[in-house]
Short mmCIF file of C-alpha atoms and ligand atoms in Angstrom, two decimals:
data_model
loop_
_atom_site.label_atom_id
_atom_site.label_comp_id
_atom_site.label_asym_id
_atom_site.label_seq_id
_atom_site.Cartn_x
_atom_site.Cartn_y
_atom_site.Cartn_z
CA MET A 380 -8.90 -13.47 -36.12
CA THR A 381 -8.51 -10.01 -34.58
CA LYS A 382 -5.17 -9.10 -33.15
CA VAL A 383 -4.84 -8.68 -29.40
CA ASP A 384 -3.41 -5.39 -28.12
CA LEU A 385 -0.26 -6.77 -26.52
CA LEU A 386 1.67 -10.03 -26.36
CA ILE A 387 4.47 -10.49 -23.83
CA TRP A 388 6.30 -13.63 -24.87
CA ASN A 389 9.17 -16.01 -24.15
CA ALA A 390 9.47 -15.28 -20.43
CA ASN A 391 12.01 -17.20 -18.39
CA SER A 392 9.18 -17.80 -15.94
CA ILE A 393 5.75 -16.44 -15.09
CA ALA A 394 4.61 -16.47 -11.46
CA THR A 395 0.86 -16.41 -12.04
CA MET A 396 -0.05 -16.17 -8.34
CA ASN A 397 -3.23 -18.06 -9.15
CA ASP A 398 -4.80 -20.26 -6.47
CA ALA A 399 -2.42 -23.12 -7.32
CA ARG A 400 0.58 -20.73 -7.27
CA GLU A 401 1.36 -22.01 -10.75
CA ILE A 402 4.71 -21.12 -12.33
CA ILE A 403 4.99 -21.27 -16.13
CA ARG A 404 8.59 -21.93 -17.14
CA ASP A 405 10.62 -21.62 -20.36
CA GLY A 406 8.83 -19.51 -22.90
CA GLY A 407 5.59 -18.54 -21.19
CA TRP A 408 3.49 -15.77 -22.69
CA ILE A 409 0.58 -13.49 -21.82
CA ALA A 410 -1.91 -11.92 -24.25
CA ILE A 411 -3.68 -8.69 -23.30
CA HIS A 412 -6.70 -7.04 -24.85
CA ASP A 413 -8.88 -4.12 -23.72
CA GLY A 414 -6.92 -3.88 -20.47
CA LEU A 415 -7.48 -7.50 -19.48
CA ILE A 416 -5.46 -10.68 -19.63
CA VAL A 417 -7.16 -12.80 -22.30
CA GLN A 418 -4.76 -15.72 -22.71
CA ILE A 419 -1.79 -17.22 -20.91
CA GLY A 420 0.29 -19.96 -22.49
CA ALA A 421 3.45 -21.99 -22.32
CA GLY A 422 6.18 -22.00 -24.97
CA ASN A 423 4.67 -24.49 -27.40
CA ASP A 424 1.09 -23.20 -27.27
CA SER A 425 0.07 -21.20 -30.32
CA GLN A 426 0.17 -17.50 -29.62
CA PRO A 427 -2.35 -14.93 -30.90
CA GLU A 428 -1.23 -12.19 -33.25
CA ALA A 429 -0.71 -8.89 -31.47
CA LYS A 430 -0.47 -5.18 -32.34
CA THR A 431 2.49 -4.85 -29.96
CA VAL A 432 4.89 -7.65 -29.06
CA VAL A 433 7.29 -7.47 -26.10
CA ASP A 434 10.19 -9.90 -25.82
CA ALA A 435 10.49 -11.19 -22.24
CA THR A 436 13.55 -13.36 -22.83
CA GLY A 437 15.49 -13.68 -19.57
CA CYS A 438 12.68 -12.14 -17.52
CA LEU A 439 10.45 -13.16 -14.64
CA ILE A 440 6.88 -11.94 -14.95
CA THR A 441 4.79 -11.39 -11.84
CA PRO A 442 1.55 -9.56 -11.15
CA GLY A 443 2.15 -5.87 -10.46
CA LEU A 444 2.77 -5.49 -6.72
CA VAL A 445 -0.04 -4.03 -4.62
CA ASN A 446 0.75 -1.56 -1.84
CA SER A 447 -1.83 -1.82 0.94
CA HIS A 448 -0.72 1.00 3.26
CA GLN A 449 1.02 4.32 2.69
CA HIS A 450 0.90 8.10 3.21
CA LEU A 451 2.34 9.59 0.04
CA TYR A 452 2.86 13.13 1.42
CA GLN A 453 5.45 11.81 3.87
CA ASN A 454 8.21 11.68 1.25
CA LEU A 455 8.42 15.46 1.80
CA THR A 456 9.85 14.65 5.25
CA ARG A 457 11.56 11.39 4.39
CA SER A 458 13.39 9.34 7.00
CA MET A 459 13.40 9.21 10.74
CA LYS A 460 15.08 12.11 12.46
CA PRO A 461 18.64 11.44 13.55
CA ASN A 462 19.03 10.55 17.23
CA GLY A 463 15.71 8.76 17.15
CA VAL A 464 12.26 9.62 18.37
CA THR A 465 10.90 7.58 21.21
CA GLY A 466 7.31 6.47 20.81
CA LEU A 467 4.42 7.29 18.55
CA THR A 468 3.28 10.43 20.37
CA GLU A 469 6.70 12.07 20.14
CA TRP A 470 6.91 10.95 16.49
CA PHE A 471 3.63 12.75 15.68
CA TRP A 472 4.69 15.89 17.52
CA THR A 473 8.00 15.94 15.65
CA TYR A 474 6.36 15.94 12.22
CA PHE A 475 3.00 17.66 12.78
CA PRO A 476 4.48 21.21 12.69
CA MET A 477 5.71 20.49 9.15
CA TRP A 478 2.73 18.49 7.93
CA LYS A 479 0.20 21.11 8.95
CA GLU A 480 1.87 23.41 6.38
CA LEU A 481 1.04 21.03 3.48
CA ASP A 482 -0.35 22.98 0.54
CA GLU A 483 -1.79 21.82 -2.76
CA GLU A 484 1.55 22.02 -4.59
CA ALA A 485 3.20 19.88 -1.88
CA ILE A 486 0.50 17.23 -2.09
CA ARG A 487 0.57 17.05 -5.87
CA THR A 488 4.34 16.78 -6.17
CA SER A 489 4.70 14.30 -3.27
CA VAL A 490 1.97 12.02 -4.62
CA ARG A 491 3.63 12.00 -8.03
CA LEU A 492 7.09 11.30 -6.62
CA GLY A 493 5.75 8.54 -4.38
CA LEU A 494 3.94 6.88 -7.25
CA PHE A 495 7.04 7.07 -9.44
CA GLU A 496 9.14 5.44 -6.72
CA LEU A 497 6.51 2.74 -6.27
CA ALA A 498 6.24 2.17 -10.02
CA LEU A 499 9.98 1.58 -10.36
CA SER A 500 9.71 -1.06 -7.64
CA GLY A 501 7.14 -3.10 -9.58
CA CYS A 502 4.03 -1.65 -7.94
CA THR A 503 0.93 -1.05 -10.05
CA THR A 504 -1.67 -0.32 -7.33
CA ALA A 505 -1.03 2.21 -4.56
CA THR A 506 -2.84 3.12 -1.37
CA ASP A 507 -2.75 6.70 -0.15
CA HIS A 508 -4.02 7.23 3.41
CA GLU A 509 -4.27 11.01 3.85
CA TYR A 510 -5.19 11.86 7.44
CA ILE A 511 -4.00 15.48 7.58
CA HIS A 512 -6.12 17.99 5.69
CA PRO A 513 -4.77 21.54 6.10
CA PHE A 514 -6.65 22.69 2.99
CA PRO A 515 -9.92 21.62 1.31
CA PHE A 516 -10.03 19.04 -1.49
CA LEU A 517 -6.61 17.59 -0.59
CA MET A 518 -7.72 14.05 -1.41
CA ASP A 519 -9.06 15.19 -4.78
CA ALA A 520 -5.63 16.63 -5.67
CA ALA A 521 -3.97 13.33 -4.75
CA ILE A 522 -6.47 11.32 -6.80
CA GLU A 523 -6.09 13.62 -9.82
CA GLU A 524 -2.32 13.07 -9.78
CA ALA A 525 -2.69 9.28 -9.54
CA VAL A 526 -5.08 9.33 -12.48
CA GLU A 527 -2.57 11.33 -14.51
CA VAL A 528 0.35 9.06 -13.55
CA GLY A 529 -1.75 6.02 -14.51
CA MET A 530 -1.53 3.88 -11.38
CA ARG A 531 -4.49 2.30 -9.65
CA LEU A 532 -5.21 4.03 -6.35
CA MET A 533 -7.03 3.16 -3.15
CA ALA A 534 -7.66 6.68 -1.84
CA VAL A 535 -8.22 6.50 1.92
CA ARG A 536 -9.92 9.62 3.23
CA GLY A 537 -8.18 9.73 6.58
CA SER A 538 -8.93 12.09 9.43
CA MET A 539 -8.02 13.30 12.89
CA THR A 540 -11.00 14.54 14.88
CA LEU A 541 -9.76 14.29 18.47
CA GLY A 542 -8.06 17.56 19.40
CA PRO A 543 -5.73 18.04 22.39
CA GLU A 544 -8.57 19.64 24.40
CA GLN A 545 -10.34 16.26 24.19
CA GLY A 546 -7.20 14.32 25.05
CA GLY A 547 -6.09 13.52 21.50
CA VAL A 548 -2.49 13.66 20.28
CA CYS A 549 -3.11 16.30 17.58
CA LEU A 550 -1.49 19.69 17.95
CA PRO A 551 -3.90 22.59 18.53
CA GLY A 552 -5.77 23.53 15.37
CA MET A 553 -5.05 20.29 13.51
CA ALA A 554 -8.17 18.28 14.28
CA GLU A 555 -11.03 18.52 11.77
CA GLY A 556 -14.66 18.80 12.76
CA GLU A 557 -16.40 15.44 12.63
CA GLU A 558 -19.30 16.75 10.53
CA ASP A 559 -16.86 18.16 7.98
CA VAL A 560 -15.04 14.81 7.78
CA ILE A 561 -18.23 12.82 7.31
CA ALA A 562 -19.52 15.20 4.63
CA ASP A 563 -16.20 15.04 2.76
CA CYS A 564 -16.13 11.25 2.94
CA ILE A 565 -19.56 11.00 1.33
CA ARG A 566 -18.65 13.62 -1.28
CA LEU A 567 -15.47 11.75 -2.21
CA ILE A 568 -17.24 8.39 -2.49
CA GLU A 569 -19.92 9.86 -4.73
CA LYS A 570 -17.36 11.69 -6.88
CA TRP A 571 -14.54 9.16 -7.20
CA HIS A 572 -15.38 5.64 -6.01
CA ASP A 573 -15.65 3.22 -8.90
CA PRO A 574 -16.99 -0.19 -7.79
CA LYS A 575 -16.13 -1.93 -11.08
CA ALA A 576 -13.47 -4.65 -11.35
CA SER A 577 -11.54 -2.41 -13.75
CA ALA A 578 -11.59 0.60 -11.37
CA MET A 579 -8.57 2.89 -11.40
CA VAL A 580 -9.77 4.75 -8.28
CA GLN A 581 -11.59 3.48 -5.22
CA VAL A 582 -12.28 5.37 -1.99
CA ALA A 583 -12.05 4.05 1.58
CA LEU A 584 -12.61 5.70 4.96
CA GLY A 585 -9.70 5.91 7.40
CA PRO A 586 -9.78 7.62 10.82
CA SER A 587 -6.06 7.80 11.66
CA ASN A 588 -6.03 5.90 14.96
CA LEU A 589 -7.63 5.68 18.40
CA MET A 590 -5.30 8.38 19.79
CA SER A 591 -6.38 11.08 17.34
CA SER A 592 -9.88 10.15 16.15
CA THR A 593 -13.21 10.27 17.97
CA GLU A 594 -15.10 7.04 18.68
CA THR A 595 -18.08 8.38 16.75
CA VAL A 596 -16.06 8.98 13.59
CA PHE A 597 -15.19 5.27 13.69
CA THR A 598 -18.80 4.16 14.18
CA ARG A 599 -20.17 6.60 11.60
CA SER A 600 -17.50 5.58 9.08
CA ALA A 601 -18.54 1.94 9.52
CA GLU A 602 -22.17 2.90 8.79
CA ILE A 603 -21.21 4.88 5.67
CA ALA A 604 -18.94 2.08 4.45
CA LYS A 605 -21.80 -0.39 4.73
CA LYS A 606 -24.24 1.90 2.96
CA TYR A 607 -21.92 2.71 0.03
CA GLY A 608 -20.05 -0.60 -0.19
CA VAL A 609 -16.63 0.95 0.46
CA ARG A 610 -13.80 -0.17 2.74
CA LEU A 611 -12.47 0.84 6.16
CA HIS A 612 -8.85 1.39 7.10
CA THR A 613 -6.91 2.52 10.19
CA HIS A 614 -3.71 2.04 12.19
CA ILE A 615 -4.09 -0.35 15.11
CA ALA A 616 -2.00 -2.22 17.71
CA ASP A 617 1.14 -0.54 16.40
CA ASP A 618 2.96 1.09 19.31
CA PRO A 619 3.25 0.79 23.11
CA ASP A 620 2.12 4.45 23.39
CA GLU A 621 -1.12 3.51 21.68
CA THR A 622 -1.68 0.44 23.88
CA GLU A 623 -1.14 2.54 27.03
CA TYR A 624 -3.38 5.36 25.79
CA VAL A 625 -6.22 3.04 24.77
CA LEU A 626 -6.07 0.95 27.95
CA GLU A 627 -6.25 4.13 30.00
CA HIS A 628 -9.10 5.70 28.01
CA PHE A 629 -11.17 2.61 27.14
CA GLY A 630 -10.10 -0.10 29.59
CA LYS A 631 -9.59 -2.42 26.61
CA THR A 632 -6.85 -3.23 24.10
CA PRO A 633 -6.84 -1.35 20.76
CA LEU A 634 -8.17 -4.36 18.82
CA GLU A 635 -10.90 -4.98 21.42
CA VAL A 636 -12.01 -1.35 21.05
CA LEU A 637 -11.99 -1.60 17.25
CA GLU A 638 -14.32 -4.59 17.44
CA VAL A 639 -16.68 -2.77 19.81
CA LEU A 640 -16.77 0.14 17.35
CA GLY A 641 -18.15 -2.18 14.65
CA TRP A 642 -15.00 -2.48 12.56
CA PHE A 643 -14.53 -6.26 12.67
CA THR A 644 -15.95 -6.88 9.20
CA GLU A 645 -14.66 -8.14 5.85
CA ALA A 646 -14.60 -4.52 4.67
CA THR A 647 -11.78 -3.62 7.09
CA TRP A 648 -8.04 -3.78 6.68
CA CYS A 649 -5.69 -2.47 9.38
CA ALA A 650 -2.10 -1.29 9.24
CA HIS A 651 0.59 -2.90 11.43
CA VAL A 652 -1.16 -5.10 14.07
CA VAL A 653 2.14 -5.68 15.87
CA TYR A 654 0.52 -6.72 19.16
CA PRO A 655 -2.41 -9.07 18.61
CA SER A 656 -3.18 -11.66 21.31
CA ASP A 657 -4.01 -15.21 20.24
CA MET A 658 -7.70 -14.51 20.86
CA GLU A 659 -7.52 -11.31 18.82
CA MET A 660 -5.89 -13.12 15.90
CA GLN A 661 -8.73 -15.62 16.01
CA ARG A 662 -11.31 -12.83 16.01
CA LEU A 663 -9.57 -11.06 13.10
CA ALA A 664 -9.67 -14.29 11.09
CA GLU A 665 -13.31 -15.05 11.93
CA SER A 666 -14.36 -11.51 11.03
CA GLY A 667 -12.42 -11.36 7.77
CA VAL A 668 -10.35 -8.32 8.80
CA SER A 669 -7.10 -8.04 6.79
CA VAL A 670 -3.73 -6.75 7.98
CA ALA A 671 -1.32 -4.49 6.06
CA HIS A 672 2.18 -5.45 7.18
CA CYS A 673 4.76 -2.64 6.79
CA PRO A 674 8.03 -4.32 7.79
CA SER A 675 10.52 -1.44 7.53
CA ALA A 676 8.39 0.94 9.58
CA THR A 677 8.24 -1.53 12.45
CA VAL A 678 12.02 -1.92 12.80
CA ILE A 679 13.73 1.16 11.40
CA ASP A 680 13.84 3.10 14.65
CA GLY A 681 15.60 0.27 16.41
CA GLY A 682 12.59 -2.00 16.56
CA LEU A 683 9.31 -1.81 18.37
CA PRO A 684 9.35 -3.84 21.58
CA GLY A 685 7.82 -7.17 20.68
CA GLY A 686 7.85 -6.37 16.94
CA PRO A 687 7.74 -6.80 14.05
CA THR A 688 4.23 -7.93 13.16
CA PRO A 689 3.82 -11.69 13.84
CA VAL A 690 3.00 -12.47 10.22
CA ARG A 691 3.43 -16.25 10.46
CA ASP A 692 1.12 -16.42 13.49
CA LEU A 693 -1.48 -14.26 11.73
CA LEU A 694 -1.34 -16.44 8.61
CA ASN A 695 -1.57 -19.62 10.67
CA ALA A 696 -4.61 -18.20 12.44
CA GLY A 697 -6.22 -17.63 9.03
CA VAL A 698 -5.82 -13.84 8.82
CA ASN A 699 -5.24 -12.33 5.38
CA VAL A 700 -2.02 -10.26 5.31
CA GLY A 701 -0.85 -7.80 2.66
CA ILE A 702 2.28 -5.66 2.36
CA GLY A 703 2.57 -1.87 2.57
CA CYS A 704 5.45 0.59 2.52
CA ASP A 705 3.92 2.95 5.08
CA GLY A 706 4.88 6.62 4.72
CA ALA A 707 8.46 7.50 3.86
CA THR A 708 8.76 9.31 7.21
CA ALA A 709 8.35 5.94 8.94
CA GLY A 710 9.76 3.45 6.41
CA ASP A 711 12.14 5.82 4.58
CA HIS A 712 11.53 4.35 1.12
CA GLN A 713 8.64 3.52 -1.16
CA SER A 714 9.88 0.36 -2.82
CA MET A 715 7.39 -2.48 -2.77
CA TRP A 716 10.14 -4.85 -3.88
CA MET A 717 12.21 -3.87 -0.84
CA GLU A 718 9.25 -4.18 1.55
CA THR A 719 8.46 -7.62 0.18
CA LYS A 720 12.06 -8.72 0.63
CA THR A 721 12.15 -7.20 4.12
CA ALA A 722 8.96 -9.04 5.06
CA LEU A 723 10.66 -12.27 4.01
CA LEU A 724 13.79 -11.58 6.05
CA LEU A 725 12.00 -10.33 9.16
CA SER A 726 9.66 -13.29 9.34
CA ARG A 727 12.63 -15.65 9.19
CA LEU A 728 14.45 -13.62 11.85
CA ARG A 729 11.42 -13.46 14.10
CA GLU A 730 10.64 -17.19 13.87
CA GLY A 731 14.24 -18.41 13.57
CA THR A 732 13.50 -20.66 10.61
CA VAL A 733 13.51 -20.41 6.84
CA GLN A 734 10.11 -22.13 6.83
CA ALA A 735 8.56 -19.04 8.43
CA MET A 736 8.27 -17.51 4.98
CA THR A 737 9.28 -18.67 1.52
CA ALA A 738 9.88 -16.20 -1.30
CA MET A 739 6.61 -17.40 -2.83
CA ASP A 740 4.82 -16.68 0.47
CA ALA A 741 6.26 -13.15 0.47
CA LEU A 742 5.21 -12.56 -3.14
CA TRP A 743 1.76 -13.87 -2.25
CA LEU A 744 1.45 -11.24 0.51
CA ALA A 745 2.49 -8.44 -1.88
CA THR A 746 0.06 -9.53 -4.59
CA ARG A 747 -2.88 -11.71 -3.49
CA GLY A 748 -2.75 -10.65 0.17
CA SER A 749 -2.74 -6.94 -0.59
CA ALA A 750 -5.36 -7.33 -3.34
CA LYS A 751 -7.72 -9.06 -0.88
CA ALA A 752 -7.01 -6.40 1.76
CA LEU A 753 -8.14 -3.77 -0.75
CA GLY A 754 -11.24 -5.79 -1.66
CA ARG A 755 -9.93 -6.44 -5.17
CA GLU A 756 -9.27 -10.17 -5.09
CA GLY A 757 -9.58 -11.66 -8.56
CA ASN A 758 -9.09 -8.46 -10.53
CA ILE A 759 -5.58 -7.40 -9.44
CA GLY A 760 -2.62 -9.21 -7.85
CA GLN A 761 -2.79 -12.28 -10.08
CA LEU A 762 -2.17 -13.24 -13.68
CA SER A 763 -5.31 -15.06 -14.74
CA ILE A 764 -7.85 -14.81 -17.54
CA ARG A 765 -10.05 -11.69 -17.20
CA ALA A 766 -7.89 -10.16 -14.45
CA ASN A 767 -6.72 -6.60 -15.10
CA ALA A 768 -3.46 -6.64 -17.07
CA ASP A 769 -1.34 -5.24 -14.21
CA ILE A 770 2.01 -6.83 -14.89
CA ALA A 771 5.60 -6.49 -13.65
CA MET A 772 8.51 -7.82 -15.68
CA TRP A 773 11.87 -8.29 -13.95
CA ARG A 774 15.19 -8.89 -15.74
CA MET A 775 16.86 -11.96 -14.30
CA ASP A 776 19.85 -12.05 -16.65
CA GLY A 777 21.96 -9.32 -15.07
CA ILE A 778 24.85 -9.35 -12.60
CA ALA A 779 22.67 -9.63 -9.46
CA TYR A 780 21.29 -13.04 -10.41
CA ALA A 781 24.22 -14.53 -12.34
CA GLY A 782 24.95 -18.06 -11.16
CA SER A 783 21.68 -18.41 -9.27
CA LEU A 784 20.81 -21.94 -8.19
CA VAL A 785 17.24 -21.14 -7.24
CA ASP A 786 13.98 -20.39 -9.05
CA ASP A 787 13.36 -16.84 -10.27
CA VAL A 788 10.93 -15.84 -7.49
CA THR A 789 13.38 -16.94 -4.81
CA ALA A 790 16.24 -15.23 -6.64
CA LEU A 791 14.26 -12.00 -6.98
CA LEU A 792 13.42 -11.75 -3.28
CA GLN A 793 16.41 -13.34 -1.59
CA GLY A 794 18.77 -11.51 -3.97
CA GLY A 795 18.70 -8.11 -5.61
CA PRO A 796 18.61 -5.16 -5.47
CA ALA A 797 15.87 -5.10 -8.06
CA GLN A 798 14.07 -2.47 -10.04
CA VAL A 799 11.28 -3.45 -12.39
CA TRP A 800 12.32 -3.61 -16.07
CA SER A 801 8.85 -3.00 -17.53
CA SER A 802 5.33 -2.80 -16.14
CA TRP A 803 1.78 -2.24 -17.33
CA VAL A 804 -1.42 -1.10 -15.64
CA GLY A 805 -4.48 -2.39 -17.47
CA GLY A 806 -2.16 -3.11 -20.39
CA VAL A 807 -0.92 0.51 -20.51
CA PRO A 808 2.86 0.91 -20.13
CA LEU A 809 3.96 2.49 -16.82
CA VAL A 810 7.67 1.59 -16.80
CA GLN A 811 9.44 0.49 -19.98
CA GLU A 812 12.97 -0.86 -20.10
CA GLY A 813 13.82 0.66 -16.73
CA ASN A 814 12.33 4.11 -17.35
CA LEU A 815 9.09 5.74 -16.27
CA VAL A 816 7.05 6.37 -19.40
CA GLY A 817 6.75 10.07 -20.28
CA VAL A 818 8.24 11.36 -17.03
CA ASP A 819 10.96 14.02 -16.76
CA VAL A 820 12.49 12.64 -13.58
CA SER A 821 14.91 15.55 -12.98
CA ALA A 822 12.13 18.10 -13.26
CA GLU A 823 9.87 16.08 -10.93
CA VAL A 824 12.60 15.76 -8.29
CA ALA A 825 13.47 19.47 -8.53
CA ARG A 826 9.82 20.41 -8.06
CA HIS A 827 9.51 18.02 -5.12
CA THR A 828 12.72 19.31 -3.49
CA LYS A 829 11.34 22.85 -3.55
CA SER A 830 8.19 21.80 -1.68
CA ALA A 831 10.17 19.61 0.72
CA HIS A 832 12.48 22.49 1.64
CA ARG A 833 9.53 24.79 2.25
CA LEU A 834 7.86 22.23 4.51
CA GLN A 835 11.05 21.35 6.38
CA SER A 836 11.59 25.02 7.22
CA PHE A 837 8.73 24.59 9.71
CA SER A 838 10.62 21.89 11.65
CA GLN A 839 10.83 22.69 15.36
ZN1 ZN B 2348 0.79 4.47 8.43
#
């Protein structure tokens, strides 16, 4: 019998995140071949011979976490400004003067750093929503870096097409021409989008929001998405400034406008959705629109009025919800483990009961929920036969979990802090024994710091 490529064996527990949410305890193992999971067994089952064997004694194994919303360039301007910024419009105007100075070096180094930070937090699939394009082929540079780092990427070709002369929130000179955006979207799909289940790169279309993008770029994006079989992404119902702006300009709520623009389809996933009405939640569920919940970003500035996102209500209504870190300018960090834990805590705080979200629920959002949001249900976000071998292995035998009375998934997310011990993307090592494989971290941080300082010199 031929040897499989990799065998990870003797895990303390394996959270498969299959439909039954099955947990394999005491000596579970996973066999990987040609990038796919080919066998999963319990301790006494006979294991295949493998070219490489990894001992998972004392470890919890989960699917690699899936990040469903982020802007990787924002780690160049990490963290909210001290003294706070009130409202989304002021937030944009605070950072736009720096972001419009993004150059190719800044994009490349920030994408790499963001992916490294995500990888150390157990993430194996990232989303990068790039809606500011001060130079051509920005998205290509981001994709090239993700390919080199070896993480799966949902590359969202974002855009802002509504300049201040048309009432948009962009600063003068920042809005792109709609024809240029549409042409670049099609070019990127044709160049990079891989529809296969094993895809490392997929492309989606993402007008930034209703305050900075033209109605027609939304409707045309929906037409292109349908034609090419790609997905649609935007920010919606995420700030009182947006609600006020949209009510004034459209006479409808942001979600009502999005539906009118043809975006209520199974191909759409939206970031935030802090303010859905009961009727809107019902419509999201019926239409198959997913939500990317970014917990830190919704509370870090003191908390949005009425926030955070009503995740329990959305789930009860039948809406699929994933987890995202959002950009590091809004959420300050890029740890999917931390966002998953924060989602757990905020749901319990919001609803006032532990039943609002179990640790398993939170892990479901960060794996199955995000995978479905990205249109990749079945091939990432779960440990099952023929799924991509995207795997996170967490040490549970250290100080942080000593004396734990609860199962490993609960311990991981109620306790911590945690960093992934080892991870694989399609069976290829990304993090091994706590270290990023083949990465000179000091050199990467030094390079990033140089670009960050240059960009921050444009702060006003
Ligand atoms: Zn965002």
